[in-house]
PDB file of C-alpha atoms in Angstrom:
ATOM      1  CA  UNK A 286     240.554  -9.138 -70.764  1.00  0.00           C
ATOM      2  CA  UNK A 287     242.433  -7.654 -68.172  1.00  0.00           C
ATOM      3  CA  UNK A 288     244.053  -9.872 -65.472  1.00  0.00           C
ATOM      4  CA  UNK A 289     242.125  -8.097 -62.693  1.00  0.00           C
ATOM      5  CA  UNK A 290     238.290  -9.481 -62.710  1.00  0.00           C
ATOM      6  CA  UNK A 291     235.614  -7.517 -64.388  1.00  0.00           C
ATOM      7  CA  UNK A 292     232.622  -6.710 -61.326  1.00  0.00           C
ATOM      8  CA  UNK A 293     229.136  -5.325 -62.479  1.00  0.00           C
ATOM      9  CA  UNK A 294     227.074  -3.516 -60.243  1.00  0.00           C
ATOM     10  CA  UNK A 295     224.236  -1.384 -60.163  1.00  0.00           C
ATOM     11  CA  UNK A 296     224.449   2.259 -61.128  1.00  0.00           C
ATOM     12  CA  UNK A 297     225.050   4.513 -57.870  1.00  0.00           C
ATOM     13  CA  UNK A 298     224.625   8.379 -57.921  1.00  0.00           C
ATOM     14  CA  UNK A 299     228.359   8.853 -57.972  1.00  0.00           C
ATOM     15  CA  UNK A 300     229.012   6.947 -61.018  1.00  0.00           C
ATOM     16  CA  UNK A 301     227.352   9.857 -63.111  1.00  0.00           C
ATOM     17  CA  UNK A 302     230.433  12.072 -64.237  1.00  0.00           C
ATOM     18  CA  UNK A 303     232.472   8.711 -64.937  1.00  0.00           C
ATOM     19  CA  UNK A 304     229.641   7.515 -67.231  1.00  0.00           C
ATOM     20  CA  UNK A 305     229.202  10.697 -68.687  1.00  0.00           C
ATOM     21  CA  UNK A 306     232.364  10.536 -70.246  1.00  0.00           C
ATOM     22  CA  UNK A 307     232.253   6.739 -71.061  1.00  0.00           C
ATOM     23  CA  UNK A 308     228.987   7.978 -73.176  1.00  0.00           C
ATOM     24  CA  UNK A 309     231.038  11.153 -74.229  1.00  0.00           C
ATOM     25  CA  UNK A 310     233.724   9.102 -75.729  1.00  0.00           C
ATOM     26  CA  UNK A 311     232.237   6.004 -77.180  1.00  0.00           C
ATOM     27  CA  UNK A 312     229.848   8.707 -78.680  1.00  0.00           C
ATOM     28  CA  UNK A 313     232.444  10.554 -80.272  1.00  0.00           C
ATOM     29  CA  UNK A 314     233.773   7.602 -82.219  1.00  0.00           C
ATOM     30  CA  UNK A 315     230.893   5.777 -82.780  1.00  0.00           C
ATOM     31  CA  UNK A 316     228.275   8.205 -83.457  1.00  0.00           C
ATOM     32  CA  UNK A 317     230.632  11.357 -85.474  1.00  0.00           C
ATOM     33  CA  UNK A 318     228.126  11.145 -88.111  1.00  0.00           C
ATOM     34  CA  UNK A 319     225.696  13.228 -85.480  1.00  0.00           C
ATOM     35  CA  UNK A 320     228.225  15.748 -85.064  1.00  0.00           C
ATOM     36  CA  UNK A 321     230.241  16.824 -81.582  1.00  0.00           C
ATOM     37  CA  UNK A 322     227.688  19.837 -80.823  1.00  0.00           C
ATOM     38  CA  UNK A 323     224.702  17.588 -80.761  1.00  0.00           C
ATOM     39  CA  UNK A 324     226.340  14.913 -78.777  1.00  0.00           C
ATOM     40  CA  UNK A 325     227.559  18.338 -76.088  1.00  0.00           C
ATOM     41  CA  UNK A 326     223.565  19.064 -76.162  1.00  0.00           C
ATOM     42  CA  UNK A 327     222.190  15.064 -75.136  1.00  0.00           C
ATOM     43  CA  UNK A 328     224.635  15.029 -72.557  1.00  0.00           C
ATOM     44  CA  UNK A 329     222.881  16.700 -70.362  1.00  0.00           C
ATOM     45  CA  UNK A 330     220.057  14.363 -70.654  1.00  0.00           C
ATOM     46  CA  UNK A 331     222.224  11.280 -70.258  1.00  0.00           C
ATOM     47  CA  UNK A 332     223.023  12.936 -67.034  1.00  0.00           C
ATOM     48  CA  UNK A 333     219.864  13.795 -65.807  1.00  0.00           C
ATOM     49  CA  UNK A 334     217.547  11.471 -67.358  1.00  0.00           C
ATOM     50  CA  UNK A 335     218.785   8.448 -68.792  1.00  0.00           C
ATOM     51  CA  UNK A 336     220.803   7.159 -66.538  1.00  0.00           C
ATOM     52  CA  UNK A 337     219.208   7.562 -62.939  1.00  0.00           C
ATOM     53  CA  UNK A 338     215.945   6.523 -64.462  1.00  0.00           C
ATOM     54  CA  UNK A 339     217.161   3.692 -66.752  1.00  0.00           C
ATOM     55  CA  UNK A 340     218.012   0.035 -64.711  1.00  0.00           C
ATOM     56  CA  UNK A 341     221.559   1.164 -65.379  1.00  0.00           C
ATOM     57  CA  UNK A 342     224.036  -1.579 -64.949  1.00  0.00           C
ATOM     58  CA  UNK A 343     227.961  -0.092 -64.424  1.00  0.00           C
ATOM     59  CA  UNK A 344     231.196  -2.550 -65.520  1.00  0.00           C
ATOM     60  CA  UNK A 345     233.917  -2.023 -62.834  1.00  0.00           C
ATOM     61  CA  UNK A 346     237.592  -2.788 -62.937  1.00  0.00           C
ATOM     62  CA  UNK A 347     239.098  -2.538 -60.279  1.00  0.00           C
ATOM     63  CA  UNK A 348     236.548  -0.725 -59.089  1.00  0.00           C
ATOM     64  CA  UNK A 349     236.968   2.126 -61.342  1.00  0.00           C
ATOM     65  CA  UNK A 350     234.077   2.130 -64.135  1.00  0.00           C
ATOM     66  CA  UNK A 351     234.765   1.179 -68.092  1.00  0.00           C
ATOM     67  CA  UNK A 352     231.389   0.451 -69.287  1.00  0.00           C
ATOM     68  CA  UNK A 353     227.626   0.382 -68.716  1.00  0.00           C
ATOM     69  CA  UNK A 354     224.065  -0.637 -70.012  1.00  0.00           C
ATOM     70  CA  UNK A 355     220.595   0.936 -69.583  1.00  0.00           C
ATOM     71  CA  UNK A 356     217.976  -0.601 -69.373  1.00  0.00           C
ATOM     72  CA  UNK A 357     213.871  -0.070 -69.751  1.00  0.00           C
ATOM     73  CA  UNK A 358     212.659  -3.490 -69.304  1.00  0.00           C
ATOM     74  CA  UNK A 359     213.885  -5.571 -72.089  1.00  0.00           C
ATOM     75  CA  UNK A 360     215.228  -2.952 -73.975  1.00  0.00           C
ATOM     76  CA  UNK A 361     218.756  -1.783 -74.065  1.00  0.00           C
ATOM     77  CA  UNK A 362     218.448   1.882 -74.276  1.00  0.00           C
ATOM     78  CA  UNK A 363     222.373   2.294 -74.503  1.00  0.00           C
ATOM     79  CA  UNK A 364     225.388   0.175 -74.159  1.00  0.00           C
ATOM     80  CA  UNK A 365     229.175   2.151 -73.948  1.00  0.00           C
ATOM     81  CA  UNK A 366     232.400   1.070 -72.836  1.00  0.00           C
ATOM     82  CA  UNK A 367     235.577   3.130 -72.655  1.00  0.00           C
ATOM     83  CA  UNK A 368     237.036   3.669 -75.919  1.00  0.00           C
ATOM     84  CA  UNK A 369     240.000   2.232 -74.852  1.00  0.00           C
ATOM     85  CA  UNK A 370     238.733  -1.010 -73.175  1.00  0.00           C
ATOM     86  CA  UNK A 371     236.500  -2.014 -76.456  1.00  0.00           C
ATOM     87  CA  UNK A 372     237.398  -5.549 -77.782  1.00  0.00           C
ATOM     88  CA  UNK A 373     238.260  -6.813 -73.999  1.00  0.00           C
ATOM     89  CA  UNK A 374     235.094  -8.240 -73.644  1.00  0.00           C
ATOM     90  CA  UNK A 375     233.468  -5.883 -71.771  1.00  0.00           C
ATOM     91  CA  UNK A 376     230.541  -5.113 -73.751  1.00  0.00           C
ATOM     92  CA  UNK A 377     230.041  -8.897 -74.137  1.00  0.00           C
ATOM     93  CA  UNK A 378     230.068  -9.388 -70.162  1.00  0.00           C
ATOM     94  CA  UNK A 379     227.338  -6.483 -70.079  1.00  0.00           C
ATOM     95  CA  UNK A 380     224.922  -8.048 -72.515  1.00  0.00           C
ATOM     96  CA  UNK A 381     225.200 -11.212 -71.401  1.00  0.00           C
ATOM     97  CA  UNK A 382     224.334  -9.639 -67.355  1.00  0.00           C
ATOM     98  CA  UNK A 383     221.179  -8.557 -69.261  1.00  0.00           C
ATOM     99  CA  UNK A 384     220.286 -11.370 -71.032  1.00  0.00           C
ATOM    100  CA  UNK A 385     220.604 -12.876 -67.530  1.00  0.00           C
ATOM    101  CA  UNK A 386     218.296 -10.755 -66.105  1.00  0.00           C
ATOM    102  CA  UNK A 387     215.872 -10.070 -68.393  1.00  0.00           C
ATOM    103  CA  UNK A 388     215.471 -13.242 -70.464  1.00  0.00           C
ATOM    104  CA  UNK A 389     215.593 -11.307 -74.041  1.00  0.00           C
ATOM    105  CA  UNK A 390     216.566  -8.071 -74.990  1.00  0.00           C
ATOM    106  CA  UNK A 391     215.563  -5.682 -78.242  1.00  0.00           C
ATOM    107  CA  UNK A 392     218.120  -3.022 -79.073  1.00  0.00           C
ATOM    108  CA  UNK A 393     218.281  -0.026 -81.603  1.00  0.00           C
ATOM    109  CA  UNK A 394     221.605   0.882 -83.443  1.00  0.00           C
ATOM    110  CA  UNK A 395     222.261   3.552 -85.965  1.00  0.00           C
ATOM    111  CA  UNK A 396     222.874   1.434 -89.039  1.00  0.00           C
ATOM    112  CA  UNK A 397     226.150   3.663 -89.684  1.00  0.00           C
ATOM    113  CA  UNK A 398     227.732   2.715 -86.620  1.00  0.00           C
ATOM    114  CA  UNK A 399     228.641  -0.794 -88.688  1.00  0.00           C
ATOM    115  CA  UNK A 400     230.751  -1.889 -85.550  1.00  0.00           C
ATOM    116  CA  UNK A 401     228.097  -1.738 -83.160  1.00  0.00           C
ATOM    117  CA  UNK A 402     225.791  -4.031 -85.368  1.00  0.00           C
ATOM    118  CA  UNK A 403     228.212  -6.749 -86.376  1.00  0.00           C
ATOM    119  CA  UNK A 404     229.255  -6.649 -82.437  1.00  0.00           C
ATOM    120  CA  UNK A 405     225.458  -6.987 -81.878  1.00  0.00           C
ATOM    121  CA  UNK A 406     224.996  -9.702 -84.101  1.00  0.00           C
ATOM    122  CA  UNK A 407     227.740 -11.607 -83.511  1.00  0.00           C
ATOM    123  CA  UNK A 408     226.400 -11.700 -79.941  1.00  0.00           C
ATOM    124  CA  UNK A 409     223.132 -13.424 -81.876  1.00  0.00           C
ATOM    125  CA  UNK A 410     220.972 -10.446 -81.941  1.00  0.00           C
ATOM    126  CA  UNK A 411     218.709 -10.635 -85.308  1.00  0.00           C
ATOM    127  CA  UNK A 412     217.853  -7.549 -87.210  1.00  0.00           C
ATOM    128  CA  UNK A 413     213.824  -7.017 -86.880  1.00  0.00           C
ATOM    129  CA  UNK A 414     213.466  -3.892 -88.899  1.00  0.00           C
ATOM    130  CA  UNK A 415     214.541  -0.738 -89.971  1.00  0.00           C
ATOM    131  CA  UNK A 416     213.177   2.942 -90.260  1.00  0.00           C
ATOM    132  CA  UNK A 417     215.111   5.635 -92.152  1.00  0.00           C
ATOM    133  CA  UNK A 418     214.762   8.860 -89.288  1.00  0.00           C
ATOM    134  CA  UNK A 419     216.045   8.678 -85.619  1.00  0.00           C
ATOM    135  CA  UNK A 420     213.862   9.420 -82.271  1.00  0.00           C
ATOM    136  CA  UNK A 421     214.620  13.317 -83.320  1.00  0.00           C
ATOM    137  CA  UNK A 422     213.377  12.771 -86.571  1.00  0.00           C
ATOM    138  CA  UNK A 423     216.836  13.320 -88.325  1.00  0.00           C
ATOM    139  CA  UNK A 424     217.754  11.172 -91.669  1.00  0.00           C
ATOM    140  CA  UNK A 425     219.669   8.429 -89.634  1.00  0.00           C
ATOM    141  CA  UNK A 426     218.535   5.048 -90.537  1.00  0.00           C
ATOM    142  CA  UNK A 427     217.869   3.204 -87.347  1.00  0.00           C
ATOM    143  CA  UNK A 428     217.743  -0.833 -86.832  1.00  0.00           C
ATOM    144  CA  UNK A 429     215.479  -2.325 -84.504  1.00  0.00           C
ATOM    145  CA  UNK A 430     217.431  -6.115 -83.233  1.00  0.00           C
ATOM    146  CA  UNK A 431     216.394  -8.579 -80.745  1.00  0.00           C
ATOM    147  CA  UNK A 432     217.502 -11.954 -79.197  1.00  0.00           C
ATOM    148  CA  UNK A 433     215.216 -14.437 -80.361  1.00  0.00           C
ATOM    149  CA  UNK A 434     216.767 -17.504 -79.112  1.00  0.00           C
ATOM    150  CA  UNK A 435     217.867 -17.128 -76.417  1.00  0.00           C
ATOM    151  CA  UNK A 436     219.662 -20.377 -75.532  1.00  0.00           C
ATOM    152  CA  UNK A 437     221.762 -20.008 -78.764  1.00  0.00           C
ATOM    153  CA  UNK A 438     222.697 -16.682 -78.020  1.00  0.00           C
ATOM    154  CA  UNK A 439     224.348 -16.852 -74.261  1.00  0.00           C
ATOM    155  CA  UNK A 440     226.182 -20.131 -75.636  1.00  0.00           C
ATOM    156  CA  UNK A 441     226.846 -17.708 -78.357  1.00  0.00           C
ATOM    157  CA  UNK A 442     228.515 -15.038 -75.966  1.00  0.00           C
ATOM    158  CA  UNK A 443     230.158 -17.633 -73.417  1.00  0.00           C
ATOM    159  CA  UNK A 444     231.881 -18.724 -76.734  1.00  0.00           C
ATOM    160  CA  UNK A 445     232.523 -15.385 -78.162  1.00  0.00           C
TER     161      UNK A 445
END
C-alpha cells in the first residue's frame, strides 16, 4: 500500500459526490454485465439512500477518499474502492474495520463478478447459498457469504 497511512472514518455529508464516483467506477468494471444505463439509474439511490442511511464507513488517503463500506448491521450492503487503488489493500483494511465492529459479517456478490468472490473468500468468507435473480428480479445469479469463524478469518486478513 501506499507509503502515506490508510485512515477510516465515518461517512460525512460531503463525502457523497467522491463516493458516488468510487461506486460509479468500481461499478463499471465490476458489474458491466448490468449495463452502463442501469448503473446511471441506481446512482441516484446510492446518493440519496444508501449511503446516508447505511453505517457507511469511508477509506481516506491522505485525506482524500479511495474506498468505502455500507453497512446494515452485519451485513455489507456494498464494498468499492477506486479502480485504481484495488489490490493495495484497501478493501482488505475495510472488511477487516467491519469485522471489528460488528463481530461477523454476511455479504451478497453477483456470482459473475468472479473477482469480488475469490477476494471475498480469500478474506475467509464461506459461500451460504445462492439464488439465480437479483433484488430487481433480473437473471443475475446472486451468492449469499458469511464469516463463520471469525478468529480464522481476521488472522486470515492480517496475513493476507
Amino acid at each position: 500500500m501506499d507509503q502515506i497511512q490508510l485512515q477510516i472514518r465515518a461517512f460525512e455529508a460531503g463525502d457523497t459526490g467522491r463516493l458516488s464516483e468510487i461506486w460509479f467506477e468500481a461499478s463499471r468494471r465490476a458489474h458491466a454485465f448490468l449495463g452502463e444505463a442501469r448503473l446511471d439509474g441506481q446512482r441516484t439511490l446510492i446518493e440519496e439512500v444508501y449511503l446516508p442511511n447505511a453505517e457507511t464507513w469511508v477509506a481516506c488517503l491522505a485525506g482524500a477518499p479511495v474506498g468505502f463500506i455500507g453497512l446494515v448491521d452485519c451485513f455489507v450492503g456494498g464494498m468499492f474502492v477506486d479502480p485504481d487503488r484495488q489490490g493495495s489493500g484497501i478493501g482488505r483494511a475495510l472488511a477487516a474495520h467491519a469485522l471489528a465492529l460488528k463481530g461477523q459479517l454476511e455479504l451478497e456478490a453477483y456470482a459473475e463478478n468472479r473477482a469480488a468472490c475469490a477476494f471475498y473468500r480469500h478474506l475467509g468468507f464461506e459461500e451460504i447459498s445462492r439464488r439465480p435473480e437479483d433484488d430487481d428480479g433480473l437473471p443475475f445469479e446472486v451468492i449469499l457469504m458469511r464469516l463463520r469463524n471469525i478468529d480464522r478469518s481476521a488472522t486470515q486478513m492480517a496475513d493476507a
